[in-house]
Amino acid sequence: DITESGESAIEIGMGSSVSFRSIEISGSCNDNFIGVKSGSVVDIRDSTIVATSTGRGIDVGGSSYLNFRNSTISGTAIDGNLVNIGSGPRAEIRDSTISGTATNDSLVSINGSSSVGIRDSTLTLNSGNRGLDISESSHLSFRNSSLTGSATEELIRVTRVSNAIIRNESKLSQTSPDITDVTVSNLSFLSIWNNETSINKVDCNNKGYVSANEGMVIDLATSCTE
């Protein structure tokens, strides 16, 4: 517990290569629980991370790469994200679980021309603004995965010249029926390839566009296909 220090619990410096295998990490801090600086490669497998109170859980910086495999991260992010992929890195999240509270933000943020693949994974937002936030020319592939929880804004936001693909029996489940599942805006694009589960509601504004086969979205705003 280094809550009062204002430092990351674990900081991986620029240009480093680190592998975590079969570990358990828990605690709290004011800054990033695990901070990854530019140009680094981090491999986390078969591990459990519990960030009981933190600014961000895992923060991955510019031009880095995160491979998060068969692992779990849970906890509470205060004024931040449980997982933040920002300023140009790539990340693969597979066979994993992300669960927790983003007090004033999103469970997972993908921003700053970043690219993330989430596959065969489970995401649960206990409370927060949204589950996934894709912005600033970033890309998300969401495959064979589920996102559930209670969001105050929407489960997924795609904005600012970004794109997202929801595919292969992925599931979205919003606790409140009045909250939109996905919003697409500002020259962004959402493609839905989903053969099994319908998405309840998708809204678009400021030239957001959606490609979806008939029946995939129960309530698809007309502005999404104009």
mmCIF file of C-alpha atoms in Angstrom:
data_model
loop_
_atom_site.group_PDB
_atom_site.id
_atom_site.type_symbol
_atom_site.label_atom_id
_atom_site.label_comp_id
_atom_site.label_asym_id
_atom_site.label_seq_id
_atom_site.Cartn_x
_atom_site.Cartn_y
_atom_site.Cartn_z
ATOM 1 C CA ASP A 1 0.000 0.000 0.000
ATOM 2 C CA ILE A 2 1.708 3.179 -1.227
ATOM 3 C CA THR A 3 -1.400 5.335 -1.390
ATOM 4 C CA GLU A 4 0.245 8.467 -0.033
ATOM 5 C CA SER A 5 3.417 8.340 -2.152
ATOM 6 C CA GLY A 6 2.043 9.648 -5.457
ATOM 7 C CA GLU A 7 4.093 7.037 -7.346
ATOM 8 C CA SER A 8 3.304 3.923 -9.386
ATOM 9 C CA ALA A 9 3.388 0.625 -7.513
ATOM 10 C CA ILE A 10 5.292 -0.934 -10.432
ATOM 11 C CA GLU A 11 6.918 1.211 -13.108
ATOM 12 C CA ILE A 12 8.438 -0.262 -16.269
ATOM 13 C CA GLY A 13 10.899 2.185 -17.792
ATOM 14 C CA MET A 14 11.277 3.221 -21.421
ATOM 15 C CA GLY A 15 12.516 0.538 -23.810
ATOM 16 C CA SER A 16 12.199 -2.308 -21.317
ATOM 17 C CA SER A 17 11.023 -5.886 -21.803
ATOM 18 C CA VAL A 18 9.285 -7.563 -18.874
ATOM 19 C CA SER A 19 7.452 -10.871 -18.421
ATOM 20 C CA PHE A 20 5.154 -11.669 -15.504
ATOM 21 C CA ARG A 21 4.110 -15.336 -15.198
ATOM 22 C CA SER A 22 1.815 -16.886 -12.588
ATOM 23 C CA ILE A 23 2.024 -13.984 -10.154
ATOM 24 C CA GLU A 24 -0.373 -12.297 -7.743
ATOM 25 C CA ILE A 25 -0.142 -8.545 -7.152
ATOM 26 C CA SER A 26 -2.467 -6.528 -4.931
ATOM 27 C CA GLY A 27 -2.448 -3.158 -3.229
ATOM 28 C CA SER A 28 -3.249 0.505 -3.677
ATOM 29 C CA CYS A 29 -1.569 3.700 -4.864
ATOM 30 C CA ASN A 30 -2.423 7.198 -6.040
ATOM 31 C CA ASP A 31 -0.786 6.830 -9.459
ATOM 32 C CA ASN A 32 -0.732 3.903 -11.925
ATOM 33 C CA PHE A 33 -0.718 0.499 -10.272
ATOM 34 C CA ILE A 34 1.393 -0.754 -13.207
ATOM 35 C CA GLY A 35 2.872 1.961 -15.442
ATOM 36 C CA VAL A 36 4.454 1.045 -18.789
ATOM 37 C CA LYS A 37 6.607 3.735 -20.409
ATOM 38 C CA SER A 38 7.182 4.267 -24.151
ATOM 39 C CA GLY A 39 8.814 1.606 -26.280
ATOM 40 C CA SER A 40 8.396 -1.257 -23.815
ATOM 41 C CA VAL A 41 7.102 -4.811 -24.177
ATOM 42 C CA VAL A 42 5.141 -6.347 -21.299
ATOM 43 C CA ASP A 43 3.858 -9.915 -21.188
ATOM 44 C CA ILE A 44 1.435 -10.816 -18.367
ATOM 45 C CA ARG A 45 0.207 -14.418 -18.263
ATOM 46 C CA ASP A 46 -1.669 -16.644 -15.825
ATOM 47 C CA SER A 47 -1.664 -13.861 -13.247
ATOM 48 C CA THR A 48 -4.010 -11.997 -10.907
ATOM 49 C CA ILE A 49 -3.871 -8.247 -10.295
ATOM 50 C CA VAL A 50 -6.061 -6.569 -7.676
ATOM 51 C CA ALA A 51 -5.766 -2.784 -7.560
ATOM 52 C CA THR A 52 -7.888 -1.919 -4.544
ATOM 53 C CA SER A 53 -7.590 1.838 -5.118
ATOM 54 C CA THR A 54 -5.544 3.507 -7.821
ATOM 55 C CA GLY A 55 -5.418 6.339 -10.340
ATOM 56 C CA ARG A 56 -5.218 3.712 -13.099
ATOM 57 C CA GLY A 57 -4.760 -0.038 -12.921
ATOM 58 C CA ILE A 58 -2.546 -0.687 -15.978
ATOM 59 C CA ASP A 59 -1.336 2.309 -17.996
ATOM 60 C CA VAL A 60 0.472 1.551 -21.279
ATOM 61 C CA GLY A 61 2.288 4.446 -22.975
ATOM 62 C CA GLY A 62 3.409 5.352 -26.483
ATOM 63 C CA SER A 63 4.681 2.679 -28.903
ATOM 64 C CA SER A 64 4.631 -0.051 -26.265
ATOM 65 C CA TYR A 65 3.075 -3.510 -26.499
ATOM 66 C CA LEU A 66 1.011 -5.316 -23.868
ATOM 67 C CA ASN A 67 0.160 -9.007 -24.076
ATOM 68 C CA PHE A 68 -2.382 -9.801 -21.335
ATOM 69 C CA ARG A 69 -3.185 -13.511 -21.488
ATOM 70 C CA ASN A 70 -5.254 -15.800 -19.248
ATOM 71 C CA SER A 71 -5.114 -13.228 -16.467
ATOM 72 C CA THR A 72 -7.404 -11.119 -14.290
ATOM 73 C CA ILE A 73 -7.308 -7.477 -13.266
ATOM 74 C CA SER A 74 -9.906 -6.107 -10.875
ATOM 75 C CA GLY A 75 -10.309 -3.156 -8.567
ATOM 76 C CA THR A 76 -11.209 0.519 -8.442
ATOM 77 C CA ALA A 77 -9.775 3.273 -10.612
ATOM 78 C CA ILE A 78 -10.278 6.757 -9.193
ATOM 79 C CA ASP A 79 -10.395 9.510 -11.854
ATOM 80 C CA GLY A 80 -8.897 7.102 -14.388
ATOM 81 C CA ASN A 81 -9.305 3.730 -16.092
ATOM 82 C CA LEU A 82 -8.682 0.234 -14.849
ATOM 83 C CA VAL A 83 -6.815 -0.297 -18.148
ATOM 84 C CA ASN A 84 -5.545 2.610 -20.275
ATOM 85 C CA ILE A 85 -3.901 2.055 -23.673
ATOM 86 C CA GLY A 86 -2.820 5.482 -24.881
ATOM 87 C CA SER A 87 -0.531 7.419 -27.229
ATOM 88 C CA GLY A 88 0.106 4.766 -29.859
ATOM 89 C CA PRO A 89 0.694 1.372 -28.190
ATOM 90 C CA ARG A 90 -0.749 -2.007 -29.167
ATOM 91 C CA ALA A 91 -2.346 -4.513 -26.844
ATOM 92 C CA GLU A 92 -3.749 -8.031 -27.000
ATOM 93 C CA ILE A 93 -6.152 -9.076 -24.240
ATOM 94 C CA ARG A 94 -7.125 -12.731 -24.517
ATOM 95 C CA ASP A 95 -8.784 -15.370 -22.305
ATOM 96 C CA SER A 96 -8.856 -12.782 -19.521
ATOM 97 C CA THR A 97 -11.123 -10.937 -17.102
ATOM 98 C CA ILE A 98 -11.316 -7.193 -16.444
ATOM 99 C CA SER A 99 -13.681 -6.268 -13.646
ATOM 100 C CA GLY A 100 -14.136 -3.235 -11.472
ATOM 101 C CA THR A 101 -15.193 0.342 -10.923
ATOM 102 C CA ALA A 102 -14.087 3.388 -12.903
ATOM 103 C CA THR A 103 -15.314 6.089 -10.580
ATOM 104 C CA ASN A 104 -15.360 8.982 -13.059
ATOM 105 C CA ASP A 105 -14.181 7.391 -16.308
ATOM 106 C CA SER A 106 -14.177 4.160 -18.352
ATOM 107 C CA LEU A 107 -13.232 0.617 -17.413
ATOM 108 C CA VAL A 108 -10.938 0.418 -20.479
ATOM 109 C CA SER A 109 -9.731 3.411 -22.515
ATOM 110 C CA ILE A 110 -8.113 3.068 -25.965
ATOM 111 C CA ASN A 111 -6.881 6.423 -27.230
ATOM 112 C CA GLY A 112 -4.178 8.349 -29.094
ATOM 113 C CA SER A 113 -3.894 6.172 -32.256
ATOM 114 C CA SER A 114 -3.746 2.927 -30.290
ATOM 115 C CA SER A 115 -4.832 -0.546 -31.422
ATOM 116 C CA VAL A 116 -6.314 -3.226 -29.161
ATOM 117 C CA GLY A 117 -7.631 -6.730 -29.718
ATOM 118 C CA ILE A 118 -9.912 -8.228 -27.044
ATOM 119 C CA ARG A 119 -10.715 -11.896 -27.571
ATOM 120 C CA ASP A 120 -12.396 -14.646 -25.524
ATOM 121 C CA SER A 121 -12.557 -12.321 -22.514
ATOM 122 C CA THR A 122 -15.047 -11.030 -19.954
ATOM 123 C CA LEU A 123 -15.371 -7.347 -19.034
ATOM 124 C CA THR A 124 -17.584 -6.249 -16.138
ATOM 125 C CA LEU A 125 -18.200 -2.616 -15.196
ATOM 126 C CA ASN A 126 -19.499 -2.409 -11.635
ATOM 127 C CA SER A 127 -20.015 1.342 -12.009
ATOM 128 C CA GLY A 128 -18.575 4.197 -14.051
ATOM 129 C CA ASN A 129 -19.204 6.335 -17.125
ATOM 130 C CA ARG A 130 -18.701 3.533 -19.665
ATOM 131 C CA GLY A 131 -17.121 0.148 -20.231
ATOM 132 C CA LEU A 132 -15.018 0.808 -23.350
ATOM 133 C CA ASP A 133 -13.930 4.186 -24.704
ATOM 134 C CA ILE A 134 -12.256 4.201 -28.144
ATOM 135 C CA SER A 135 -11.082 7.652 -29.241
ATOM 136 C CA GLU A 136 -8.521 9.734 -31.133
ATOM 137 C CA SER A 137 -7.911 7.601 -34.255
ATOM 138 C CA SER A 138 -7.803 4.308 -32.351
ATOM 139 C CA HIS A 139 -8.974 0.796 -33.254
ATOM 140 C CA LEU A 140 -10.710 -2.005 -31.336
ATOM 141 C CA SER A 141 -11.441 -5.596 -32.347
ATOM 142 C CA PHE A 142 -13.891 -7.175 -29.852
ATOM 143 C CA ARG A 143 -14.227 -10.897 -30.540
ATOM 144 C CA ASN A 144 -15.979 -13.734 -28.700
ATOM 145 C CA SER A 145 -16.138 -11.537 -25.613
ATOM 146 C CA SER A 146 -18.716 -10.001 -23.297
ATOM 147 C CA LEU A 147 -19.147 -6.565 -21.765
ATOM 148 C CA THR A 148 -21.723 -6.169 -19.022
ATOM 149 C CA GLY A 149 -22.447 -3.697 -16.277
ATOM 150 C CA SER A 150 -23.900 -0.422 -15.154
ATOM 151 C CA ALA A 151 -22.721 2.624 -17.130
ATOM 152 C CA THR A 152 -23.941 6.175 -16.618
ATOM 153 C CA GLU A 153 -23.179 7.191 -20.239
ATOM 154 C CA GLU A 154 -22.999 4.143 -22.559
ATOM 155 C CA LEU A 155 -21.342 0.735 -22.556
ATOM 156 C CA ILE A 156 -19.118 1.585 -25.547
ATOM 157 C CA ARG A 157 -18.173 4.933 -27.058
ATOM 158 C CA VAL A 158 -16.423 5.175 -30.445
ATOM 159 C CA THR A 159 -15.380 8.743 -31.244
ATOM 160 C CA ARG A 160 -12.897 11.100 -32.908
ATOM 161 C CA VAL A 161 -12.025 9.245 -36.120
ATOM 162 C CA SER A 162 -11.855 5.806 -34.487
ATOM 163 C CA ASN A 163 -13.233 2.425 -35.494
ATOM 164 C CA ALA A 164 -14.442 -0.694 -33.725
ATOM 165 C CA ILE A 165 -15.458 -4.187 -34.810
ATOM 166 C CA ILE A 166 -17.809 -6.285 -32.663
ATOM 167 C CA ARG A 167 -17.777 -9.848 -33.919
ATOM 168 C CA ASN A 168 -18.234 -13.584 -33.353
ATOM 169 C CA GLU A 169 -20.991 -13.942 -30.776
ATOM 170 C CA SER A 170 -19.824 -11.074 -28.577
ATOM 171 C CA LYS A 171 -22.369 -9.879 -26.017
ATOM 172 C CA LEU A 172 -23.286 -6.467 -24.620
ATOM 173 C CA SER A 173 -25.553 -6.223 -21.599
ATOM 174 C CA GLN A 174 -26.413 -2.900 -19.977
ATOM 175 C CA THR A 175 -27.971 -3.020 -16.500
ATOM 176 C CA SER A 176 -30.220 -0.025 -17.197
ATOM 177 C CA PRO A 177 -32.477 -0.396 -20.272
ATOM 178 C CA ASP A 178 -32.502 3.397 -20.670
ATOM 179 C CA ILE A 179 -28.737 3.629 -21.330
ATOM 180 C CA THR A 180 -27.417 3.252 -24.880
ATOM 181 C CA ASP A 181 -25.236 0.250 -25.639
ATOM 182 C CA VAL A 182 -22.992 2.035 -28.171
ATOM 183 C CA THR A 183 -22.550 5.616 -29.384
ATOM 184 C CA VAL A 184 -20.586 6.446 -32.539
ATOM 185 C CA SER A 185 -19.553 10.007 -33.342
ATOM 186 C CA ASN A 186 -17.093 12.412 -34.958
ATOM 187 C CA LEU A 187 -16.184 10.583 -38.188
ATOM 188 C CA SER A 188 -15.986 7.187 -36.476
ATOM 189 C CA PHE A 189 -17.122 3.769 -37.672
ATOM 190 C CA LEU A 190 -18.646 0.709 -36.007
ATOM 191 C CA SER A 191 -18.880 -2.632 -37.774
ATOM 192 C CA ILE A 192 -20.988 -5.395 -36.219
ATOM 193 C CA TRP A 193 -20.355 -8.979 -37.308
ATOM 194 C CA ASN A 194 -22.407 -10.864 -34.800
ATOM 195 C CA ASN A 195 -24.320 -13.998 -35.740
ATOM 196 C CA GLU A 196 -25.926 -14.840 -32.403
ATOM 197 C CA THR A 197 -26.617 -11.950 -30.041
ATOM 198 C CA SER A 198 -28.463 -8.732 -30.876
ATOM 199 C CA ILE A 199 -27.306 -5.363 -29.568
ATOM 200 C CA ASN A 200 -30.092 -3.339 -28.019
ATOM 201 C CA LYS A 201 -29.441 0.305 -28.951
ATOM 202 C CA VAL A 202 -26.860 2.182 -31.037
ATOM 203 C CA ASP A 203 -26.851 5.985 -31.455
ATOM 204 C CA CYS A 204 -24.834 8.129 -33.889
ATOM 205 C CA ASN A 205 -24.048 11.829 -34.123
ATOM 206 C CA ASN A 206 -21.584 14.130 -35.876
ATOM 207 C CA LYS A 207 -21.069 11.727 -38.809
ATOM 208 C CA GLY A 208 -20.773 8.473 -36.914
ATOM 209 C CA TYR A 209 -21.533 5.470 -39.114
ATOM 210 C CA VAL A 210 -22.571 1.861 -38.417
ATOM 211 C CA SER A 211 -22.472 -1.218 -40.633
ATOM 212 C CA ALA A 212 -24.693 -4.025 -39.321
ATOM 213 C CA ASN A 213 -26.715 -6.823 -40.864
ATOM 214 C CA GLU A 214 -30.470 -6.614 -40.422
ATOM 215 C CA GLY A 215 -31.558 -7.756 -36.977
ATOM 216 C CA MET A 216 -28.192 -7.311 -35.304
ATOM 217 C CA VAL A 217 -29.226 -4.033 -33.634
ATOM 218 C CA ILE A 218 -32.707 -3.779 -32.171
ATOM 219 C CA ASP A 219 -32.747 0.037 -32.089
ATOM 220 C CA LEU A 220 -30.357 1.512 -34.681
ATOM 221 C CA ALA A 221 -30.648 5.290 -35.115
ATOM 222 C CA THR A 222 -31.322 6.360 -38.713
ATOM 223 C CA SER A 223 -28.397 8.783 -38.496
ATOM 224 C CA CYS A 224 -26.048 5.777 -38.235
ATOM 225 C CA THR A 225 -26.649 4.706 -41.832
ATOM 226 C CA GLU A 226 -27.156 8.047 -43.596
#
